Amino acid sequence: DKANYRHFMAKEIHEQPEVVGHTLARYVDMATERVSIPVDLPFDFREIKRVSIIACGTANYAGYIGKYWLERLGRLAVEIDIASEFRYREAPLGEGDLAIFISQSGETADTLAALRYAKQHGLHTLSIVNVTTSTIARESETMLQTLAGPEIGVASTKAFTCQLMVLATLAIAAGKMRGELSEEDEARLVHGLIEVPRLMSEALATEPQIDRLAREIAKSRDVLYLGRGTSYPLALEGALKLKEISYIHAEGYAAGELKHGPIALIDENMPVVVIAPYDRVFEKTVSNMQEVAARGGNIILMTDAKGAAEAAVEPLETIIMPDMAATFAALVYAVPVQLLAYHTAVVMGTDVDQPRNLAKSVTVE
Ligand code: F6R
């Protein structure tokens, strides 16, 4: 049931501190601040030459963020692919390499077909799924569960952040096994993850501000989302979330790509949501924001206090996120991104939990 919420989506957004915390507790030892993957992995991360992450939609964007983490923390070569493309590309696959499949339902036809294809080609298969009785869970060699609980709203929210949590712990585990992370690194990173549920609760406090902002966004025909690093896939997710439930056209771009085309779209009618925690690439994002501001674009900036102070532009609105270790910021910044889509859809009066033309589980290819 919806408890006291108007929609399942709202309830599920608000459940995130709790279910992301449950998921974390499954994959780390809270007391020692060590990662502990609760199953024996049938492969050795030191022998993996390449990881392919394969999923659809929101799960694909979780995988895209996971790619950044596995590369940086695990020093692994990672490709991210859309399930419906992976199978037909005839990409060379290395026997004994690893394919990771991400799916809330565990029944998505394209993801399942890609899993079977990977098995035929001798890859190790690991799935990150929410429904443990699902076909993808059963057919993969290793299954890591997200503890999101049942997700009813068609637009994925809590499953996404729980997928991110599993990917974050897996990336730390890989880095540890490959000798890329020391015990101190591990403890520092795990400590950062333990903070996430509390930070998500703080991020939920931006809701009244986002509700007001949604009334402006609802007047727009198009919305652009920009980010760098892990904020780039999160920008893609923000655009997907907005378009699927509010039916407003939205696109996500890597902030640095702006000047290679999409900048032509910018005028005073185009809100530009910039996802920019104060991190290693913040300065670069600032110059992209200046490009937007110089063309009259209305910037909605999601950042922390430090970022707000250094932004060097006058945003239409700044949504201040709590200070945190930048590595895992995507987990927390997902919250305002989801809230913005949700409240915009509510203003538009759409069927938030059951958007038109969409099904919760896509069992056709
Ligand atoms: C978007 C959304 C879809 C799903 C996609 C994959 O909000 O829900 O893009 O993420 O259809 O579904 P699963 O994760 O069940 O494989």
Tab-separated table of C-alpha atoms and ligand atoms in Angstrom:
chain	number	residue	atom	x	y	z
A	1	ASP	CA	0.000	0.000	0.000
A	2	LYS	CA	0.995	3.619	-0.443
A	3	ALA	CA	1.138	4.400	3.277
A	4	ASN	CA	0.444	8.143	3.464
A	5	TYR	CA	1.873	8.937	0.067
A	6	ARG	CA	-0.077	10.048	-2.960
A	7	HIS	CA	1.822	7.726	-5.276
A	8	PHE	CA	3.966	4.620	-4.992
A	9	MET	CA	6.755	6.562	-6.637
A	10	ALA	CA	6.783	9.098	-3.784
A	11	LYS	CA	6.777	6.325	-1.212
A	12	GLU	CA	9.603	4.529	-2.984
A	13	ILE	CA	11.722	7.674	-3.265
A	14	HIS	CA	11.308	8.226	0.478
A	15	GLU	CA	12.124	4.607	1.321
A	16	GLN	CA	15.597	4.941	-0.132
A	17	PRO	CA	17.587	5.723	3.032
A	18	GLU	CA	16.174	2.562	4.558
A	19	VAL	CA	16.453	0.121	1.648
A	20	VAL	CA	19.817	1.416	0.495
A	21	GLY	CA	20.958	0.924	4.099
A	22	HIS	CA	19.657	-2.666	4.067
A	23	THR	CA	21.460	-3.332	0.817
A	24	LEU	CA	24.664	-1.871	2.206
A	25	ALA	CA	24.386	-4.046	5.332
A	26	ARG	CA	24.261	-7.122	3.102
A	27	TYR	CA	27.565	-6.274	1.394
A	28	VAL	CA	29.739	-4.751	4.096
A	29	ASP	CA	30.696	-5.516	7.643
A	30	MET	CA	29.614	-2.337	9.393
A	31	ALA	CA	31.780	-2.902	12.470
A	32	THR	CA	35.098	-3.468	10.677
A	33	GLU	CA	34.275	-1.232	7.673
A	34	ARG	CA	35.229	-3.989	5.252
A	35	VAL	CA	33.428	-5.180	2.153
A	36	SER	CA	32.099	-8.711	2.455
A	37	ILE	CA	30.367	-10.135	-0.599
A	38	PRO	CA	27.996	-12.764	0.819
A	39	VAL	CA	28.609	-15.346	-1.919
A	40	ASP	CA	31.761	-17.026	-3.202
A	41	LEU	CA	32.686	-15.510	-6.518
A	42	PRO	CA	33.459	-18.253	-9.051
A	43	PHE	CA	36.118	-16.093	-10.712
A	44	ASP	CA	39.182	-14.197	-9.632
A	45	PHE	CA	39.058	-10.442	-10.229
A	46	ARG	CA	42.825	-10.514	-10.880
A	47	GLU	CA	42.269	-12.692	-13.928
A	48	ILE	CA	39.454	-10.675	-15.485
A	49	LYS	CA	40.649	-8.760	-18.544
A	50	ARG	CA	37.411	-7.027	-19.297
A	51	VAL	CA	34.025	-6.541	-17.668
A	52	SER	CA	30.874	-6.001	-19.733
A	53	ILE	CA	27.942	-4.444	-17.919
A	54	ILE	CA	24.641	-5.055	-19.681
A	55	ALA	CA	21.160	-3.765	-18.821
A	56	CYS	CA	18.248	-1.672	-20.090
A	57	GLY	CA	16.918	1.759	-19.166
A	58	THR	CA	17.506	2.928	-15.633
A	59	ALA	CA	19.403	-0.261	-14.768
A	60	ASN	CA	21.740	0.560	-17.660
A	61	TYR	CA	22.453	3.985	-16.171
A	62	ALA	CA	23.208	2.365	-12.809
A	63	GLY	CA	25.655	0.167	-14.704
A	64	TYR	CA	27.191	3.216	-16.366
A	65	ILE	CA	27.934	4.712	-12.947
A	66	GLY	CA	29.248	1.299	-11.860
A	67	LYS	CA	31.637	1.392	-14.826
A	68	TYR	CA	33.245	4.582	-13.500
A	69	TRP	CA	33.651	2.995	-10.056
A	70	LEU	CA	35.029	-0.336	-11.301
A	71	GLU	CA	37.501	1.480	-13.531
A	72	ARG	CA	38.687	3.902	-10.906
A	73	LEU	CA	38.660	1.723	-7.792
A	74	GLY	CA	39.255	-1.671	-9.406
A	75	ARG	CA	41.476	-0.568	-12.313
A	76	LEU	CA	39.365	-2.852	-14.500
A	77	ALA	CA	38.559	-2.305	-18.175
A	78	VAL	CA	34.788	-1.989	-18.300
A	79	GLU	CA	32.365	-1.570	-21.162
A	80	ILE	CA	28.746	-0.658	-20.639
A	81	ASP	CA	26.173	-1.853	-23.100
A	82	ILE	CA	22.480	-1.753	-23.771
A	83	ALA	CA	21.141	-5.306	-23.663
A	84	SER	CA	19.445	-5.059	-27.055
A	85	GLU	CA	22.725	-3.990	-28.691
A	86	PHE	CA	25.146	-6.330	-26.946
A	87	ARG	CA	23.899	-9.490	-28.595
A	88	TYR	CA	23.870	-8.329	-32.169
A	89	ARG	CA	27.145	-6.457	-32.306
A	90	GLU	CA	29.219	-9.602	-32.563
A	91	ALA	CA	31.780	-8.007	-30.296
A	92	PRO	CA	34.837	-10.138	-29.546
A	93	LEU	CA	34.344	-11.604	-26.081
A	94	GLY	CA	37.142	-13.080	-24.027
A	95	GLU	CA	36.388	-16.481	-22.542
A	96	GLY	CA	36.564	-16.336	-18.763
A	97	ASP	CA	35.866	-12.607	-18.680
A	98	LEU	CA	32.979	-11.225	-16.678
A	99	ALA	CA	29.556	-9.997	-17.739
A	100	ILE	CA	27.395	-8.200	-15.186
A	101	PHE	CA	23.629	-7.983	-15.752
A	102	ILE	CA	21.494	-5.506	-13.850
A	103	SER	CA	17.727	-5.824	-13.627
A	104	GLN	CA	15.093	-4.878	-11.070
A	105	SER	CA	12.505	-7.378	-12.333
A	106	GLY	CA	14.956	-10.030	-13.482
A	107	GLU	CA	12.593	-10.694	-16.386
A	108	THR	CA	13.563	-8.078	-18.972
A	109	ALA	CA	13.644	-10.003	-22.240
A	110	ASP	CA	16.620	-8.234	-23.801
A	111	THR	CA	18.716	-8.544	-20.658
A	112	LEU	CA	17.837	-12.236	-20.330
A	113	ALA	CA	18.724	-12.882	-23.965
A	114	ALA	CA	22.049	-11.094	-23.461
A	115	LEU	CA	22.729	-13.235	-20.391
A	116	ARG	CA	22.162	-16.424	-22.381
A	117	TYR	CA	24.383	-15.106	-25.149
A	118	ALA	CA	27.167	-14.335	-22.666
A	119	LYS	CA	26.944	-17.841	-21.206
A	120	GLN	CA	27.190	-19.384	-24.679
A	121	HIS	CA	30.368	-17.394	-25.209
A	122	GLY	CA	31.998	-18.666	-22.052
A	123	LEU	CA	31.753	-15.539	-19.919
A	124	HIS	CA	31.246	-15.591	-16.192
A	125	THR	CA	27.817	-14.125	-15.482
A	126	LEU	CA	26.907	-12.117	-12.425
A	127	SER	CA	23.496	-10.535	-12.024
A	128	ILE	CA	22.342	-7.750	-9.742
A	129	VAL	CA	18.611	-8.269	-9.340
A	130	ASN	CA	15.803	-7.234	-7.042
A	131	VAL	CA	13.501	-10.217	-7.621
A	132	THR	CA	15.494	-13.260	-6.523
A	133	THR	CA	13.022	-15.782	-7.942
A	134	SER	CA	13.308	-14.261	-11.410
A	135	THR	CA	14.646	-15.930	-14.542
A	136	ILE	CA	17.762	-13.740	-14.703
A	137	ALA	CA	18.522	-14.507	-11.038
A	138	ARG	CA	18.143	-18.233	-11.648
A	139	GLU	CA	20.116	-18.408	-14.863
A	140	SER	CA	23.159	-16.416	-13.842
A	141	GLU	CA	26.199	-18.030	-12.334
A	142	THR	CA	26.310	-15.543	-9.457
A	143	MET	CA	23.417	-13.481	-8.142
A	144	LEU	CA	23.734	-10.402	-5.968
A	145	GLN	CA	20.454	-9.196	-4.545
A	146	THR	CA	19.342	-5.612	-4.149
A	147	LEU	CA	17.199	-5.274	-1.040
A	148	ALA	CA	14.887	-2.595	-2.403
A	149	GLY	CA	11.721	-4.559	-1.600
A	150	PRO	CA	8.865	-4.612	-4.119
A	151	GLU	CA	8.982	-1.663	-6.509
A	152	ILE	CA	5.480	-0.832	-7.733
A	153	GLY	CA	5.873	2.520	-9.506
A	154	VAL	CA	6.763	1.918	-13.142
A	155	ALA	CA	9.546	4.499	-12.941
A	156	SER	CA	12.439	2.874	-11.155
A	157	THR	CA	13.787	4.794	-8.145
A	158	LYS	CA	14.784	2.755	-5.106
A	159	ALA	CA	15.872	-0.204	-7.239
A	160	PHE	CA	18.284	2.165	-9.023
A	161	THR	CA	19.996	3.405	-5.864
A	162	CYS	CA	20.167	-0.126	-4.432
A	163	GLN	CA	21.816	-1.255	-7.683
A	164	LEU	CA	24.314	1.563	-7.228
A	165	MET	CA	25.034	0.423	-3.701
A	166	VAL	CA	25.795	-3.136	-4.814
A	167	LEU	CA	28.008	-1.833	-7.639
A	168	ALA	CA	29.899	0.424	-5.232
A	169	THR	CA	30.676	-2.445	-2.868
A	170	LEU	CA	31.621	-4.689	-5.785
A	171	ALA	CA	34.020	-2.049	-7.108
A	172	ILE	CA	35.694	-1.796	-3.698
A	173	ALA	CA	35.897	-5.605	-3.490
A	174	ALA	CA	37.482	-5.718	-6.959
A	175	GLY	CA	39.997	-3.014	-6.064
A	176	LYS	CA	40.903	-4.849	-2.899
A	177	MET	CA	41.341	-8.227	-4.599
A	178	ARG	CA	43.410	-6.721	-7.382
A	179	GLY	CA	45.700	-5.021	-4.919
A	180	GLU	CA	44.665	-1.556	-6.073
A	181	LEU	CA	43.161	-0.528	-2.738
A	182	SER	CA	44.813	-0.758	0.653
A	183	GLU	CA	42.937	-1.659	3.825
A	184	GLU	CA	42.881	2.051	4.684
A	185	ASP	CA	41.380	2.873	1.280
A	186	GLU	CA	38.772	0.183	1.806
A	187	ALA	CA	37.851	1.475	5.272
A	188	ARG	CA	37.638	5.058	4.004
A	189	LEU	CA	35.427	4.080	1.068
A	190	VAL	CA	33.170	1.816	3.132
A	191	HIS	CA	32.902	4.550	5.710
A	192	GLY	CA	31.719	6.869	2.928
A	193	LEU	CA	29.031	4.357	1.950
A	194	ILE	CA	27.850	3.991	5.543
A	195	GLU	CA	27.135	7.744	5.507
A	196	VAL	CA	24.937	7.479	2.422
A	197	PRO	CA	21.551	6.623	4.008
A	198	ARG	CA	21.797	9.627	6.348
A	199	LEU	CA	22.867	11.889	3.468
A	200	MET	CA	19.931	10.639	1.392
A	201	SER	CA	17.581	11.634	4.219
A	202	GLU	CA	19.119	15.108	4.168
A	203	ALA	CA	18.701	15.242	0.403
A	204	LEU	CA	14.993	14.430	0.817
A	205	ALA	CA	14.645	17.670	2.771
A	206	THR	CA	15.003	19.593	-0.510
A	207	GLU	CA	11.528	18.409	-1.480
A	208	PRO	CA	9.569	21.649	-0.772
A	209	GLN	CA	12.066	23.628	-2.861
A	210	ILE	CA	11.930	21.089	-5.675
A	211	ASP	CA	8.130	21.102	-5.547
A	212	ARG	CA	8.164	24.870	-6.189
A	213	LEU	CA	10.740	24.505	-8.933
A	214	ALA	CA	8.642	21.799	-10.604
A	215	ARG	CA	5.971	24.418	-11.364
A	216	GLU	CA	8.536	26.217	-13.554
A	217	ILE	CA	9.836	23.054	-15.178
A	218	ALA	CA	6.277	22.020	-16.014
A	219	LYS	CA	6.011	25.060	-18.322
A	220	SER	CA	8.947	23.922	-20.436
A	221	ARG	CA	8.870	22.008	-23.668
A	222	ASP	CA	12.401	20.658	-23.324
A	223	VAL	CA	14.852	20.229	-20.467
A	224	LEU	CA	18.573	19.538	-20.665
A	225	TYR	CA	20.527	17.644	-17.986
A	226	LEU	CA	24.301	17.988	-17.780
A	227	GLY	CA	26.977	16.286	-15.706
A	228	ARG	CA	30.558	15.043	-15.777
A	229	GLY	CA	32.013	11.863	-14.318
A	230	THR	CA	29.364	9.783	-12.569
A	231	SER	CA	27.047	12.800	-12.781
A	232	TYR	CA	26.923	12.203	-16.539
A	233	PRO	CA	25.042	8.873	-16.369
A	234	LEU	CA	22.966	10.437	-13.595
A	235	ALA	CA	22.069	13.234	-16.049
A	236	LEU	CA	20.942	10.554	-18.511
A	237	GLU	CA	18.825	9.017	-15.760
A	238	GLY	CA	17.354	12.411	-14.826
A	239	ALA	CA	16.277	12.998	-18.415
A	240	LEU	CA	14.776	9.516	-18.694
A	241	LYS	CA	12.877	9.926	-15.433
A	242	LEU	CA	11.453	13.295	-16.461
A	243	LYS	CA	10.363	12.219	-19.928
A	244	GLU	CA	8.815	8.924	-18.909
A	245	ILE	CA	6.506	10.320	-16.243
A	246	SER	CA	5.894	13.981	-17.215
A	247	TYR	CA	6.133	13.515	-21.025
A	248	ILE	CA	8.336	16.603	-21.236
A	249	HIS	CA	11.164	16.099	-23.681
A	250	ALA	CA	14.496	15.880	-21.906
A	251	GLU	CA	18.032	14.945	-22.821
A	252	GLY	CA	21.096	14.182	-20.776
A	253	TYR	CA	24.551	15.143	-22.004
A	254	ALA	CA	28.097	14.928	-20.794
A	255	ALA	CA	28.702	18.574	-19.866
A	256	GLY	CA	31.769	18.737	-22.096
A	257	GLU	CA	29.707	17.690	-25.123
A	258	LEU	CA	27.494	20.754	-24.884
A	259	LYS	CA	29.572	22.816	-27.264
A	260	HIS	CA	29.569	20.024	-29.846
A	261	GLY	CA	25.940	20.532	-30.767
A	262	PRO	CA	23.281	20.805	-28.088
A	263	ILE	CA	24.363	24.345	-27.177
A	264	ALA	CA	22.404	25.433	-30.261
A	265	LEU	CA	19.196	24.595	-28.380
A	266	ILE	CA	19.848	26.905	-25.473
A	267	ASP	CA	17.674	29.955	-24.947
A	268	GLU	CA	15.718	31.488	-22.066
A	269	ASN	CA	12.999	28.841	-22.414
A	270	MET	CA	15.290	25.891	-21.868
A	271	PRO	CA	15.953	24.889	-18.277
A	272	VAL	CA	19.364	23.256	-17.885
A	273	VAL	CA	19.748	21.007	-14.864
A	274	VAL	CA	23.425	20.816	-13.922
A	275	ILE	CA	24.427	18.008	-11.570
A	276	ALA	CA	27.745	19.089	-10.084
A	277	PRO	CA	29.010	18.011	-6.689
A	278	TYR	CA	32.219	19.815	-5.768
A	279	ASP	CA	34.628	17.190	-7.101
A	280	ARG	CA	37.701	16.822	-9.329
A	281	VAL	CA	35.819	17.928	-12.431
A	282	PHE	CA	33.793	20.728	-10.858
A	283	GLU	CA	35.886	23.530	-12.387
A	284	LYS	CA	35.304	22.064	-15.841
A	285	THR	CA	31.574	21.953	-15.260
A	286	VAL	CA	31.664	25.604	-14.198
A	287	SER	CA	32.973	26.592	-17.619
A	288	ASN	CA	30.160	24.622	-19.241
A	289	MET	CA	27.649	26.441	-17.017
A	290	GLN	CA	29.141	29.744	-18.142
A	291	GLU	CA	28.524	28.714	-21.744
A	292	VAL	CA	24.878	28.109	-20.862
A	293	ALA	CA	24.534	31.348	-18.868
A	294	ALA	CA	26.067	33.412	-21.695
A	295	ARG	CA	23.244	32.228	-23.959
A	296	GLY	CA	20.473	33.097	-21.542
A	297	GLY	CA	19.857	29.514	-20.406
A	298	ASN	CA	18.191	29.001	-17.032
A	299	ILE	CA	20.454	26.913	-14.837
A	300	ILE	CA	19.190	24.688	-12.079
A	301	LEU	CA	22.269	23.726	-10.151
A	302	MET	CA	22.449	20.679	-7.904
A	303	THR	CA	25.614	21.020	-5.834
A	304	ASP	CA	26.937	21.327	-2.280
A	305	ALA	CA	27.757	24.492	-0.308
A	306	LYS	CA	31.320	24.587	-1.655
A	307	GLY	CA	30.117	24.182	-5.228
A	308	ALA	CA	27.475	26.887	-4.776
A	309	ALA	CA	30.166	29.276	-3.575
A	310	GLU	CA	32.449	28.511	-6.541
A	311	ALA	CA	29.832	28.268	-9.275
A	312	ALA	CA	30.614	31.709	-10.762
A	313	VAL	CA	27.225	31.906	-12.469
A	314	GLU	CA	23.817	33.090	-11.313
A	315	PRO	CA	21.589	30.009	-11.422
A	316	LEU	CA	17.822	30.296	-11.531
A	317	GLU	CA	17.823	27.917	-8.585
A	318	THR	CA	20.491	26.143	-6.552
A	319	ILE	CA	19.633	22.926	-4.777
A	320	ILE	CA	22.116	22.433	-1.986
A	321	MET	CA	23.141	18.881	-1.230
A	322	PRO	CA	24.989	17.817	1.912
A	323	ASP	CA	28.798	17.733	1.889
A	324	MET	CA	30.103	14.259	1.231
A	325	ALA	CA	32.963	12.230	-0.199
A	326	ALA	CA	32.641	12.885	-3.931
A	327	THR	CA	33.216	9.293	-5.115
A	328	PHE	CA	29.732	8.090	-4.251
A	329	ALA	CA	27.841	11.364	-4.696
A	330	ALA	CA	25.624	9.861	-7.409
A	331	LEU	CA	23.809	7.829	-4.755
A	332	VAL	CA	22.728	11.001	-2.968
A	333	TYR	CA	22.220	13.261	-5.998
A	334	ALA	CA	19.827	10.649	-7.389
A	335	VAL	CA	17.311	11.859	-4.797
A	336	PRO	CA	16.768	15.455	-6.059
A	337	VAL	CA	16.880	14.160	-9.641
A	338	GLN	CA	14.015	11.767	-8.896
A	339	LEU	CA	12.077	14.348	-6.879
A	340	LEU	CA	12.259	16.858	-9.726
A	341	ALA	CA	10.780	14.365	-12.194
A	342	TYR	CA	8.153	13.279	-9.697
A	343	HIS	CA	6.916	16.755	-8.764
A	344	THR	CA	6.927	17.920	-12.366
A	345	ALA	CA	4.736	14.969	-13.314
A	346	VAL	CA	2.383	15.730	-10.415
A	347	VAL	CA	2.069	19.337	-11.637
A	348	MET	CA	1.404	18.075	-15.165
A	349	GLY	CA	-1.309	15.786	-13.814
A	350	THR	CA	-0.021	12.615	-15.458
A	351	ASP	CA	-0.510	9.092	-14.162
A	352	VAL	CA	2.747	9.018	-12.227
A	353	ASP	CA	2.770	5.360	-11.214
A	354	GLN	CA	1.447	4.069	-14.532
A	355	PRO	CA	2.803	6.309	-17.294
A	356	ARG	CA	1.300	5.809	-20.718
A	357	ASN	CA	2.770	3.153	-23.035
A	358	LEU	CA	5.006	1.688	-20.331
A	359	ALA	CA	5.021	-1.587	-18.418
A	360	LYS	CA	6.901	-2.424	-15.237
A	361	SER	CA	8.462	-5.481	-16.726
A	362	VAL	CA	9.353	-5.523	-20.412
A	363	THR	CA	9.179	-9.166	-21.448
A	364	VAL	CA	9.289	-8.631	-25.204
A	365	GLU	CA	12.450	-7.877	-27.160
B	1	F6R	C1	12.765	3.525	-16.042
B	1	F6R	C2	12.554	2.083	-15.962
B	1	F6R	C3	13.044	1.217	-17.068
B	1	F6R	C4	13.689	-0.037	-16.495
B	1	F6R	C5	14.079	-1.018	-17.616
B	1	F6R	C6	14.790	-2.237	-17.085
B	1	F6R	O1	12.294	4.169	-14.908
B	1	F6R	O2	11.995	1.616	-15.000
B	1	F6R	O3	13.940	1.903	-17.894
B	1	F6R	O4	14.807	0.339	-15.751
B	1	F6R	O5	12.931	-1.396	-18.314
B	1	F6R	O6	13.976	-2.970	-16.212
B	1	F6R	P1	14.594	-4.062	-15.265
B	1	F6R	O7	15.471	-3.368	-14.295
B	1	F6R	O8	13.415	-4.717	-14.603
B	1	F6R	O9	15.376	-5.007	-16.127
